[in-house]
Tab-separated table of C-alpha atoms and ligand atoms in Angstrom:
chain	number	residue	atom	x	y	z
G	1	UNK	CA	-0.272	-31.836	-1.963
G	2	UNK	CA	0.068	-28.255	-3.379
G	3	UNK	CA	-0.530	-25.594	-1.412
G	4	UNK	CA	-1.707	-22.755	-3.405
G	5	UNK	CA	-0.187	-19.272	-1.919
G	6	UNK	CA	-2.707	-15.831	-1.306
G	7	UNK	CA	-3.331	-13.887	-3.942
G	8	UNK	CA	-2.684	-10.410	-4.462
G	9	UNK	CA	-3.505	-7.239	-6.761
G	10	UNK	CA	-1.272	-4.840	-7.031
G	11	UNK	CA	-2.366	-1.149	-8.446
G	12	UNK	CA	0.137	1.262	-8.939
G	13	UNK	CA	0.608	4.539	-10.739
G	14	UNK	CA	4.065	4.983	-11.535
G	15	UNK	CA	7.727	3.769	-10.533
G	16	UNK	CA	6.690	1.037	-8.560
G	17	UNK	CA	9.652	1.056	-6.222
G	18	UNK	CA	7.494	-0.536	-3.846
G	19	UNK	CA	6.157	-3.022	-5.881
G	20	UNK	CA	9.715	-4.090	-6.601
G	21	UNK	CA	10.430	-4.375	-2.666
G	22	UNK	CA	7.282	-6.875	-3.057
G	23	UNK	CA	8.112	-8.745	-5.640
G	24	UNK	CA	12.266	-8.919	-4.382
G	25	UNK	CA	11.068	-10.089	-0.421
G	26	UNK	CA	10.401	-13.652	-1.270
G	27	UNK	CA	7.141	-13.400	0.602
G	28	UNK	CA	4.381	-16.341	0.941
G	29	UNK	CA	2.086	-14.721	-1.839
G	30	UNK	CA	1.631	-14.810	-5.561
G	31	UNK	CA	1.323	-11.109	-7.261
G	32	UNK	CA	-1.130	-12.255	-9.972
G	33	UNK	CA	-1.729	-9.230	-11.236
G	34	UNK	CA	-0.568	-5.668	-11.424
G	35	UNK	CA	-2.585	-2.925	-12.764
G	36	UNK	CA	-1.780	0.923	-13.403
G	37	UNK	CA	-3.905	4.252	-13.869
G	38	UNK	CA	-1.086	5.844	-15.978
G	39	UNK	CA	0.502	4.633	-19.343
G	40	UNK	CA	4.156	4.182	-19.458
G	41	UNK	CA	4.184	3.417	-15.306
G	42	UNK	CA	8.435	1.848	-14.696
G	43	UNK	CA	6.107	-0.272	-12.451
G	44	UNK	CA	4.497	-1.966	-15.156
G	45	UNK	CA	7.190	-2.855	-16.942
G	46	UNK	CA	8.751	-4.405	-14.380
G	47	UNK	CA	5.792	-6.556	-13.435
G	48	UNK	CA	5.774	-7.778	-17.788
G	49	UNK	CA	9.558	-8.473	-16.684
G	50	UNK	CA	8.346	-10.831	-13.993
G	51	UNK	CA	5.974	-12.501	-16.341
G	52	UNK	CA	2.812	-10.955	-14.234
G	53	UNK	CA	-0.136	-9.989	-16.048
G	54	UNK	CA	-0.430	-6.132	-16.108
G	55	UNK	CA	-3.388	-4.195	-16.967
G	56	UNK	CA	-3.608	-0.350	-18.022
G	57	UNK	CA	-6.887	1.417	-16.816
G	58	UNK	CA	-6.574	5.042	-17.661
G	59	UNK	CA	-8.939	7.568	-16.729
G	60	UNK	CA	-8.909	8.692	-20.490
G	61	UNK	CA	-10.868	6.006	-21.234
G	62	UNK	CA	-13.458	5.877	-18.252
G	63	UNK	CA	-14.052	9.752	-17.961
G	64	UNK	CA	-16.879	9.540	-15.582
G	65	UNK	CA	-15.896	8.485	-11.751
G	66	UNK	CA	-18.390	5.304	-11.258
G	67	UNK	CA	-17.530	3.805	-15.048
G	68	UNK	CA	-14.409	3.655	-13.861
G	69	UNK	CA	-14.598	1.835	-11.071
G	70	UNK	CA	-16.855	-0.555	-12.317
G	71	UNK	CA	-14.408	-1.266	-14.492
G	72	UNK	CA	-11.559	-1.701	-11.734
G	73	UNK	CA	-13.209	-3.683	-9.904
G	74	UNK	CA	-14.569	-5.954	-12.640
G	75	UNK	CA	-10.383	-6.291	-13.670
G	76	UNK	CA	-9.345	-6.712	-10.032
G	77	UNK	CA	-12.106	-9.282	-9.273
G	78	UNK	CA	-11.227	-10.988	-12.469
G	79	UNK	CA	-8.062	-12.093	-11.118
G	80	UNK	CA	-9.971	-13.163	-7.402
G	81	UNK	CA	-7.578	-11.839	-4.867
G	82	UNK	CA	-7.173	-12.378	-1.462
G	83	UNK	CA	-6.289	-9.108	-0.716
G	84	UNK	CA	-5.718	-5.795	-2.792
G	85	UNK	CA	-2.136	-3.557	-2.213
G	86	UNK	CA	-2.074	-0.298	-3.403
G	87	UNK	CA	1.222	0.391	-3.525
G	88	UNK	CA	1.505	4.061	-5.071
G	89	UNK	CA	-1.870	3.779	-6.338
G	90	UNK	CA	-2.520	7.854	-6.896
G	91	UNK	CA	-6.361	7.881	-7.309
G	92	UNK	CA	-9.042	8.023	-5.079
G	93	UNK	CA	-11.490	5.158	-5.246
G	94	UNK	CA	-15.128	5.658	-4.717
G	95	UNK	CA	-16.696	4.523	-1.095
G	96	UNK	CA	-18.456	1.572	-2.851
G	97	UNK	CA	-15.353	0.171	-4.278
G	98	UNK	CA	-13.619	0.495	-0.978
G	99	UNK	CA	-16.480	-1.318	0.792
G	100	UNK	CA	-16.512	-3.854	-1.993
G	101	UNK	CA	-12.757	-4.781	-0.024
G	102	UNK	CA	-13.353	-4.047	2.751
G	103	UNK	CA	-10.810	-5.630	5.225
G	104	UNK	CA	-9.043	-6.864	1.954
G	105	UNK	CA	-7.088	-3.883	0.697
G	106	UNK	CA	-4.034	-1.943	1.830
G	107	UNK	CA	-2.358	0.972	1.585
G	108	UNK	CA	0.657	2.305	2.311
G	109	UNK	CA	1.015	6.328	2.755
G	110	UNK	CA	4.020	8.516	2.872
G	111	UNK	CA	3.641	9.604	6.580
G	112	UNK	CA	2.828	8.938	10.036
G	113	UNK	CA	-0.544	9.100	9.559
G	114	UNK	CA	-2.986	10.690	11.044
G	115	UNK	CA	0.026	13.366	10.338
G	116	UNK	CA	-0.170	14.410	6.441
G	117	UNK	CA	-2.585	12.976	4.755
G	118	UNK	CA	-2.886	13.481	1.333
G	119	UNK	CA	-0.042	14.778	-1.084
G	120	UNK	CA	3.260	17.162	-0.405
G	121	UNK	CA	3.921	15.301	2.983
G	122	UNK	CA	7.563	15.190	3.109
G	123	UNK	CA	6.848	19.299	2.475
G	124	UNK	CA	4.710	19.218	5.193
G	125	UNK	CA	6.946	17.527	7.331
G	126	UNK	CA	9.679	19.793	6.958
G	127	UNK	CA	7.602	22.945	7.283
G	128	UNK	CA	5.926	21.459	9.883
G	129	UNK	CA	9.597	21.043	11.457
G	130	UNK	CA	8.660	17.751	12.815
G	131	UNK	CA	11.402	15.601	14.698
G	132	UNK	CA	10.065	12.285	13.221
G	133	UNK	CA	8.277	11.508	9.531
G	134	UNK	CA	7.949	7.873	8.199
G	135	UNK	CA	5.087	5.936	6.517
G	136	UNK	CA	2.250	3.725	7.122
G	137	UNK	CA	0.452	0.497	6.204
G	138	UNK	CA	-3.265	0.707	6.223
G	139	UNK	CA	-6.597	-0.692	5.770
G	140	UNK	CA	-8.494	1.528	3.316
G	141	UNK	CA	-11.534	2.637	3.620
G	142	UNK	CA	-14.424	5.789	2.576
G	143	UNK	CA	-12.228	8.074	4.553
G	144	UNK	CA	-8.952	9.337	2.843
G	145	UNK	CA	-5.856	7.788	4.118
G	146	UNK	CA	-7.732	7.242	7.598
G	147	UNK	CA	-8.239	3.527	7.663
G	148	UNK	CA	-7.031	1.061	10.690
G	149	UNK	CA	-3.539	1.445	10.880
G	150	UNK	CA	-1.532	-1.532	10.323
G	151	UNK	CA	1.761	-0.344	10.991
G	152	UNK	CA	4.333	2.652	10.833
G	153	UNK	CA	8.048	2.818	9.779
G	154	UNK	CA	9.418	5.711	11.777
G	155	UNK	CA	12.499	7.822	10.575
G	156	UNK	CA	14.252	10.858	11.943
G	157	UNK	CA	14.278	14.124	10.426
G	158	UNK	CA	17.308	15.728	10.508
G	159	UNK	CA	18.632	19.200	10.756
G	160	UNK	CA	20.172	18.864	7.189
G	161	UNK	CA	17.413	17.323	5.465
G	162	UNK	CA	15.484	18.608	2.166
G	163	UNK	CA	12.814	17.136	0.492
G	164	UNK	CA	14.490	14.810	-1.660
G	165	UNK	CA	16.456	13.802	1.110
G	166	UNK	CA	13.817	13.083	3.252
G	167	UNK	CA	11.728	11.634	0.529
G	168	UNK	CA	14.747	8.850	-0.087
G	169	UNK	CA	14.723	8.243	3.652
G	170	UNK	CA	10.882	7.578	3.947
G	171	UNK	CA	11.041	5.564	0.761
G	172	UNK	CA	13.511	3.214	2.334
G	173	UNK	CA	11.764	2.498	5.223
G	174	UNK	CA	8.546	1.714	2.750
G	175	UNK	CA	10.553	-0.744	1.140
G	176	UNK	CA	10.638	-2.708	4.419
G	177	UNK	CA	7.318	-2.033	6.087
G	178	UNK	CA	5.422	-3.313	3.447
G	179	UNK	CA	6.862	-7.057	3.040
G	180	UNK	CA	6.501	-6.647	6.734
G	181	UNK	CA	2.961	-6.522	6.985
G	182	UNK	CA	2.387	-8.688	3.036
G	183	UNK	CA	4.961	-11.728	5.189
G	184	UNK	CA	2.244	-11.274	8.432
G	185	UNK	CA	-1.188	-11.573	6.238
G	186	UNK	CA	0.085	-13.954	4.376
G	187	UNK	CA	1.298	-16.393	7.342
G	188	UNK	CA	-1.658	-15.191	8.860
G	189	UNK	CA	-0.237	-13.318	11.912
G	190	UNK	CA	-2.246	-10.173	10.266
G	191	UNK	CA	-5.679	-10.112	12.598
G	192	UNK	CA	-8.291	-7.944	14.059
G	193	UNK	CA	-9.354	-7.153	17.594
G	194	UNK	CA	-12.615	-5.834	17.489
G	195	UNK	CA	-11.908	-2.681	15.243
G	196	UNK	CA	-7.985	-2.722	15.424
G	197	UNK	CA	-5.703	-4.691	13.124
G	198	UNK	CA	-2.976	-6.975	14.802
G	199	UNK	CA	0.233	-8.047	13.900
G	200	UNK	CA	1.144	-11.564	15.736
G	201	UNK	CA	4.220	-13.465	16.162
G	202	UNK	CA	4.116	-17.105	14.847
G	203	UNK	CA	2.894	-18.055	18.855
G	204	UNK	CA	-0.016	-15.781	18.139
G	205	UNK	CA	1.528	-12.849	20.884
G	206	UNK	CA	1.023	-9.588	19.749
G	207	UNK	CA	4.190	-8.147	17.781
G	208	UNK	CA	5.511	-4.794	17.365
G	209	UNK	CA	3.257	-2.885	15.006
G	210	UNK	CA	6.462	-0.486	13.883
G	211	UNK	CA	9.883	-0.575	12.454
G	212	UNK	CA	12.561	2.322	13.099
G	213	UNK	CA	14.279	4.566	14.468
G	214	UNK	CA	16.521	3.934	11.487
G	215	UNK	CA	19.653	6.456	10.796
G	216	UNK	CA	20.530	5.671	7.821
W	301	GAR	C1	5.301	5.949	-2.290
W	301	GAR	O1	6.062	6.874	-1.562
W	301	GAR	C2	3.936	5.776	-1.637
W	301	GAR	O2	3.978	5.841	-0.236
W	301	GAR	C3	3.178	6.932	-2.204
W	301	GAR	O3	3.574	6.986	-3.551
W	301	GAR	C4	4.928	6.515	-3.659
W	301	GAR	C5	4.967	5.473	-4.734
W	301	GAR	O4	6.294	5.101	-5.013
W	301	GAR	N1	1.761	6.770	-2.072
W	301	GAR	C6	0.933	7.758	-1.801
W	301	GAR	O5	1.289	8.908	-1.670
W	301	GAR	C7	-0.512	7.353	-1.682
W	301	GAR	N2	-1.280	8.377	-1.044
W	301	GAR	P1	6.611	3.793	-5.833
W	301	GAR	O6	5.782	3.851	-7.115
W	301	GAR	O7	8.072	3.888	-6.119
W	301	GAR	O8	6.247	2.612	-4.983
């Protein structure tokens, strides 16, 4: 018997580091598709490179807000995913869209949210002179980056640090929360209680919902 394995969307914008951490953890799901809001995204390419179907939907085209998601979600539905990653995704999605997966589409974020949302956070962070930044996997929905959190990679900020610095540190930690919480949905260990997500362990306990303090 074949078992067929979750499917996934993947949107991105650009490098698509984080899509690469996907596609390199060996995880229980099939990237079927990867699509981009910006021409020339490294991410892209690297999906073509992993014979994945890619798909460019520039705002160019689709000027006005509602045509264009009409037309995402037509292109993401096309492909009938389980579940829709934004992985770098730099656009903000209109609340129908979002409601149209709801409970099916995550996001990962560049801080420990609800600390930074939005853009500049590694700035923010160090202005803000915070002892701890990291990232965080969550459920999207109308509200900007303020969906059920999943879980949060946790990373110190030290004395030394400047953006860039800090940037490469939070990055690093992405690259292994994510397959953390893609490996948990798709074994399905990713649940709700009532309003909160849950990570299980493979007995169905509740497992830790962050990863960190990490030095390096
Ligand atoms: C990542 O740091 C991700 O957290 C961030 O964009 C970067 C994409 O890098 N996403 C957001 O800021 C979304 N609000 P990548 O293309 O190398 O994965």
């Amino acid at each position: 018997m074949t078992v067929s394995l979750p499917r996934v969307v993947v949107l991105i914008s650009g490098r698509g580091s984080n899509l690469a951490a996907i596609l390199g953890a060996d995880l229980p799901l099939q990237v079927v598709a990867v699509i981009s809001n910006r021409p020339g995204a490294p991410g892209l390419e690297l999906a073509t490179g992993r014979g994945i179907p890619v798909a460019l939907l520039s705002a160019d085209e689709y000027p006005d807000r509602d045509d264009y998601d009409d037309r995402l979600r037509a292109l993401i539905d096309l492909h009938e995913p389980n579940l829709v990653v934004l992985a770098g995704f730099m656009r903000i999605l209109s609340p129908s869209l979002v409601r149209h997966y709801a409970r099916r589409m995550l996001n990962i974020h560049p801080s420990l949210l609800p600390a930074f949302t939005g853009l500049h956070t590694h700035r923010r962070a160090l202005d803000g002179a915070v002892a701890v930044h990291g990232c965080t996997v969550h459920f999207v929905t109308e509200e900007l980056d303020g969906g059920p959190i999943v879980a949060q990679g946790v990373v110190p900020v030290l004395p030394s640090d400047d953006e860039a610095q800090l940037a490469q540190r939070v990055l690093a930690m992405e690259h292994r929360l994510f397959p953390m919480v893609l490996r948990a949905w798709a074994e399905g260990r990713l649940t709700w209680e009532g309003e909160r997500p849950l990570l299980r362990r493979a007995d169905g306990t509740p497992g830790e919902r962050w990863l960190g303090l990490d030095p390096s």
